[in-house]
PDB file of C-alpha atoms in Angstrom:
ATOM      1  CA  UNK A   1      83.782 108.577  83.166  1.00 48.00           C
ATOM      2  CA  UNK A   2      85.847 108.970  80.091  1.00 52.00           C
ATOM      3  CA  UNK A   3      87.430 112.415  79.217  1.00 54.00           C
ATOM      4  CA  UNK A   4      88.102 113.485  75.488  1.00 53.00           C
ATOM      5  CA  UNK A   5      91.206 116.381  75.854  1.00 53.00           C
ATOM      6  CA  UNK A   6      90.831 118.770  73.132  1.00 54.00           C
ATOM      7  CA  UNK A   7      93.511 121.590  72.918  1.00 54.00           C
ATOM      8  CA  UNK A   8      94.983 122.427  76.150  1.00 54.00           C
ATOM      9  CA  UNK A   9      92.128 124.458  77.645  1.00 50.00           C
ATOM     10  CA  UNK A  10      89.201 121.957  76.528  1.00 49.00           C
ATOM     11  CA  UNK A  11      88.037 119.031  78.123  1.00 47.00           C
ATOM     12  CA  UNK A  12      85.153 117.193  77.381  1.00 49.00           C
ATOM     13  CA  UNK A  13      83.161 113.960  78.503  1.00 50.00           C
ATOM     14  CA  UNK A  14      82.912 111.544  75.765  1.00 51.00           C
ATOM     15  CA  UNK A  15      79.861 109.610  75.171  1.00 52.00           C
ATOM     16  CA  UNK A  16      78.689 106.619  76.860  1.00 53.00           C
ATOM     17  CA  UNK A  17      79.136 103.863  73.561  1.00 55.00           C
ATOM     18  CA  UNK A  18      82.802 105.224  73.780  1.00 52.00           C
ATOM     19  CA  UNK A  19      83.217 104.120  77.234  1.00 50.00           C
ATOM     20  CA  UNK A  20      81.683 100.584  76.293  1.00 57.00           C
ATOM     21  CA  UNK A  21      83.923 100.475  73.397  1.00 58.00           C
ATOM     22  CA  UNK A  22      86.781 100.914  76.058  1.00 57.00           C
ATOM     23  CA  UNK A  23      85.477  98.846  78.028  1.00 58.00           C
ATOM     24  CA  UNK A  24      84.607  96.171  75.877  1.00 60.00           C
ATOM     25  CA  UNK A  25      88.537  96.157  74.511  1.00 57.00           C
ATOM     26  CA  UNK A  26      89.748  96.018  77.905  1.00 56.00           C
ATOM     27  CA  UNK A  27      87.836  92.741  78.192  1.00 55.00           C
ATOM     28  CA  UNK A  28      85.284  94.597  80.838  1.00 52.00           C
ATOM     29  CA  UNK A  29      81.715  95.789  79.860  1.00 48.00           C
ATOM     30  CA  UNK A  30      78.387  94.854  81.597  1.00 51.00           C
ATOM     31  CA  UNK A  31      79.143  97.000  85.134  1.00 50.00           C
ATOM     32  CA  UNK A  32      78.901  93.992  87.198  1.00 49.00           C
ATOM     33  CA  UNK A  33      82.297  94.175  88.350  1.00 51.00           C
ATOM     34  CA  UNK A  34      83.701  97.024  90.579  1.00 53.00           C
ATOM     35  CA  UNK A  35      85.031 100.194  89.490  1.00 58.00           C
ATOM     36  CA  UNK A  36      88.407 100.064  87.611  1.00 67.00           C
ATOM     37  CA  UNK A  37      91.199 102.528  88.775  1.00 76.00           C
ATOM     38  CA  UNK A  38      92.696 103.582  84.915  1.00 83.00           C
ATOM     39  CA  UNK A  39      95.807 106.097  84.794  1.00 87.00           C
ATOM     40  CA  UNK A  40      96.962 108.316  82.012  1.00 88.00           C
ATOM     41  CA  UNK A  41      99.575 109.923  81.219  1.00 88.00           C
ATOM     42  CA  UNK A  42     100.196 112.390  78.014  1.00 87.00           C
ATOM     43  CA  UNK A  43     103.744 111.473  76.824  1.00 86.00           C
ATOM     44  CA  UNK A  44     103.459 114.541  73.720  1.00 85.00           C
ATOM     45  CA  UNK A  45     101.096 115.971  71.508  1.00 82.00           C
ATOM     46  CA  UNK A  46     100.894 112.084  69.847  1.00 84.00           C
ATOM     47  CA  UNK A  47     101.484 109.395  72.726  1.00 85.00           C
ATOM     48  CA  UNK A  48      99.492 108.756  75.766  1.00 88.00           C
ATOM     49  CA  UNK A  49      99.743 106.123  78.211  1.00 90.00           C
ATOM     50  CA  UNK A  50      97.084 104.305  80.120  1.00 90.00           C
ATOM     51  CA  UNK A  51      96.117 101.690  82.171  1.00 90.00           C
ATOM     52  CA  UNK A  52      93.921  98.619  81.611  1.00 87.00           C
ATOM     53  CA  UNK A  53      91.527  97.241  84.288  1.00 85.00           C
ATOM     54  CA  UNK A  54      93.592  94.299  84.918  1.00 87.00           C
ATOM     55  CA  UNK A  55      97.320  95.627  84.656  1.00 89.00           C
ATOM     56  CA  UNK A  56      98.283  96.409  81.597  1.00 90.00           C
ATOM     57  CA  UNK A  57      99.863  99.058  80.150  1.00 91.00           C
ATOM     58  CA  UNK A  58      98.983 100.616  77.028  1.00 90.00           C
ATOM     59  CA  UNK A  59     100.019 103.307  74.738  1.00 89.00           C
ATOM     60  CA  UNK A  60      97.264 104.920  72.108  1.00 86.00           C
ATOM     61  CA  UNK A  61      99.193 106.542  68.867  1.00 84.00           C
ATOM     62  CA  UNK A  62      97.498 109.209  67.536  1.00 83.00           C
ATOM     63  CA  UNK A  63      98.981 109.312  64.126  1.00 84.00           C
ATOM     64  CA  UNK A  64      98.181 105.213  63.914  1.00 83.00           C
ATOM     65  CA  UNK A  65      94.866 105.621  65.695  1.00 82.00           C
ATOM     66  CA  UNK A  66      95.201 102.188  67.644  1.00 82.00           C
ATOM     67  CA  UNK A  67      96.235 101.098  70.910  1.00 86.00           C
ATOM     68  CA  UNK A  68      99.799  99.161  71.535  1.00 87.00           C
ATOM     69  CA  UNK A  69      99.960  96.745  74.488  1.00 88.00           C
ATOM     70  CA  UNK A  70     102.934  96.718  76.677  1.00 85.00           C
ATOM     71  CA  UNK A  71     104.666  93.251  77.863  1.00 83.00           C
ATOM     72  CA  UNK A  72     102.656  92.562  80.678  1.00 86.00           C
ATOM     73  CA  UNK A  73     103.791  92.842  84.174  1.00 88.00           C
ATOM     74  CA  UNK A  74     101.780  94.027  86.794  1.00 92.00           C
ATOM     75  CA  UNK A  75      99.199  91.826  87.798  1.00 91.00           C
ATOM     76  CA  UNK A  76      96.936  94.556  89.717  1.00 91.00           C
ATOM     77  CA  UNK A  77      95.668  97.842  88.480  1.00 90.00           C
ATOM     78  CA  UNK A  78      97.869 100.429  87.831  1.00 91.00           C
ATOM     79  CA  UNK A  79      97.920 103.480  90.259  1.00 89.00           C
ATOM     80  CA  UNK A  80     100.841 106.267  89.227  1.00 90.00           C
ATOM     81  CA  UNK A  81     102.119 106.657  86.020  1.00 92.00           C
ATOM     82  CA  UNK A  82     105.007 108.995  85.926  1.00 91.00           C
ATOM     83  CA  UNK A  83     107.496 110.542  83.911  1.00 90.00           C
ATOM     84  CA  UNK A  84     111.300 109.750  84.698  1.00 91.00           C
ATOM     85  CA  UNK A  85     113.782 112.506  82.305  1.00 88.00           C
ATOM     86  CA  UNK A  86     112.277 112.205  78.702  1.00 86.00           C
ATOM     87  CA  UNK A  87     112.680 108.310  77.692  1.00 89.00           C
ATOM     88  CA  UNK A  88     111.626 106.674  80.949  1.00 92.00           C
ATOM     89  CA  UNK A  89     108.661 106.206  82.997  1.00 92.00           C
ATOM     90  CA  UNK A  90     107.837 104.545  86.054  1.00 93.00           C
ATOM     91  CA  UNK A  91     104.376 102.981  87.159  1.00 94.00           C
ATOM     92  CA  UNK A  92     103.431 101.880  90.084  1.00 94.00           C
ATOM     93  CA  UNK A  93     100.315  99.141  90.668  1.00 92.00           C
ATOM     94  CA  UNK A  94      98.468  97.688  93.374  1.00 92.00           C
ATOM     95  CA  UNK A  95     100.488  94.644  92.907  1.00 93.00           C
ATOM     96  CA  UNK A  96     102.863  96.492  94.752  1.00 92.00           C
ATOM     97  CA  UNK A  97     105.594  96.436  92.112  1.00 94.00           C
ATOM     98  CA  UNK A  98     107.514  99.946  90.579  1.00 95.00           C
ATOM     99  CA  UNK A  99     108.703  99.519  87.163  1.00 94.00           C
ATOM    100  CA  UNK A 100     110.792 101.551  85.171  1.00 94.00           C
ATOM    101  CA  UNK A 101     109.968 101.584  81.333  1.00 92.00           C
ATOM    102  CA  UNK A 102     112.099 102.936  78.695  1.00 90.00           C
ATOM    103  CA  UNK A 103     109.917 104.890  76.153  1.00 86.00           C
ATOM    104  CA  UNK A 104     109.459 103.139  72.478  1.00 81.00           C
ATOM    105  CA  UNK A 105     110.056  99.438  73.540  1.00 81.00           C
ATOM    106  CA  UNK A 106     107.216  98.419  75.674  1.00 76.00           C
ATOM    107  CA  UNK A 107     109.099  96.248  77.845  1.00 80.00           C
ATOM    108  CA  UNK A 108     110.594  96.963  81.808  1.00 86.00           C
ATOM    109  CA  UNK A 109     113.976  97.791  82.313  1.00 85.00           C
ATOM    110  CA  UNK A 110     113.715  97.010  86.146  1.00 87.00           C
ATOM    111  CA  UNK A 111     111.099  96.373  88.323  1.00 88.00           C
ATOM    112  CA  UNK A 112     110.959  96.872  92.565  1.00 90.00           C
ATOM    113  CA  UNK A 113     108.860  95.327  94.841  1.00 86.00           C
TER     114      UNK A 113
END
């Protein structure tokens, strides 16, 4: 399912065409394929991160209304996406790999295996 967050004590499902729309941008759509494992994570009132089927890491501006797409490096779904202090953020994926991320640049600062 795909949740809509209004203000803090709101949440909503959205509608089904805007979980194929998703879908279709993260290159999966038809259902044939097993469930994806997406995380999120709210960075402020304007940035939230999340997941893509496949690895990837994206970041959806509110104020540009468009996804960015982080320099890819996990190869497996990502399971944990947490804050580290206020600039950094660490994800971990089934790949088995931690990476540390430094807010605003979209590429690792160090990854763990």
């Amino acid at each position: 399912q795909v949740w809509r967050l209004g203000d803090p004590l709101s949440v909503q499902v959205a509608e089904p065409e805007v979980h194929h729309r998703i879908a279709d941008a993260c290159g999966r759509c038809d259902g044939s394929e097993s469930r994806s494992w997406i995380s999120v994570h709210a960075v402020s009132e304007e940035v939230v991160l999340y997941s893509g089927p496949r690895g990837e890491l994206f970041a959806w501006d509110a104020v540009k209304r468009k996804p960015h797409r982080a320099a890819p490096v996990h190869t497996r779904p990502i399971f944990s996406i947490r804050p580290v202090g206020s600039d950094h953020i660490l994800t971990a994926g089934m790949d088995r790999f931690v990476v540390l991320w430094t807010l605003g640049k979209g590429a690792p600062q160090m990854k763990w295996r």
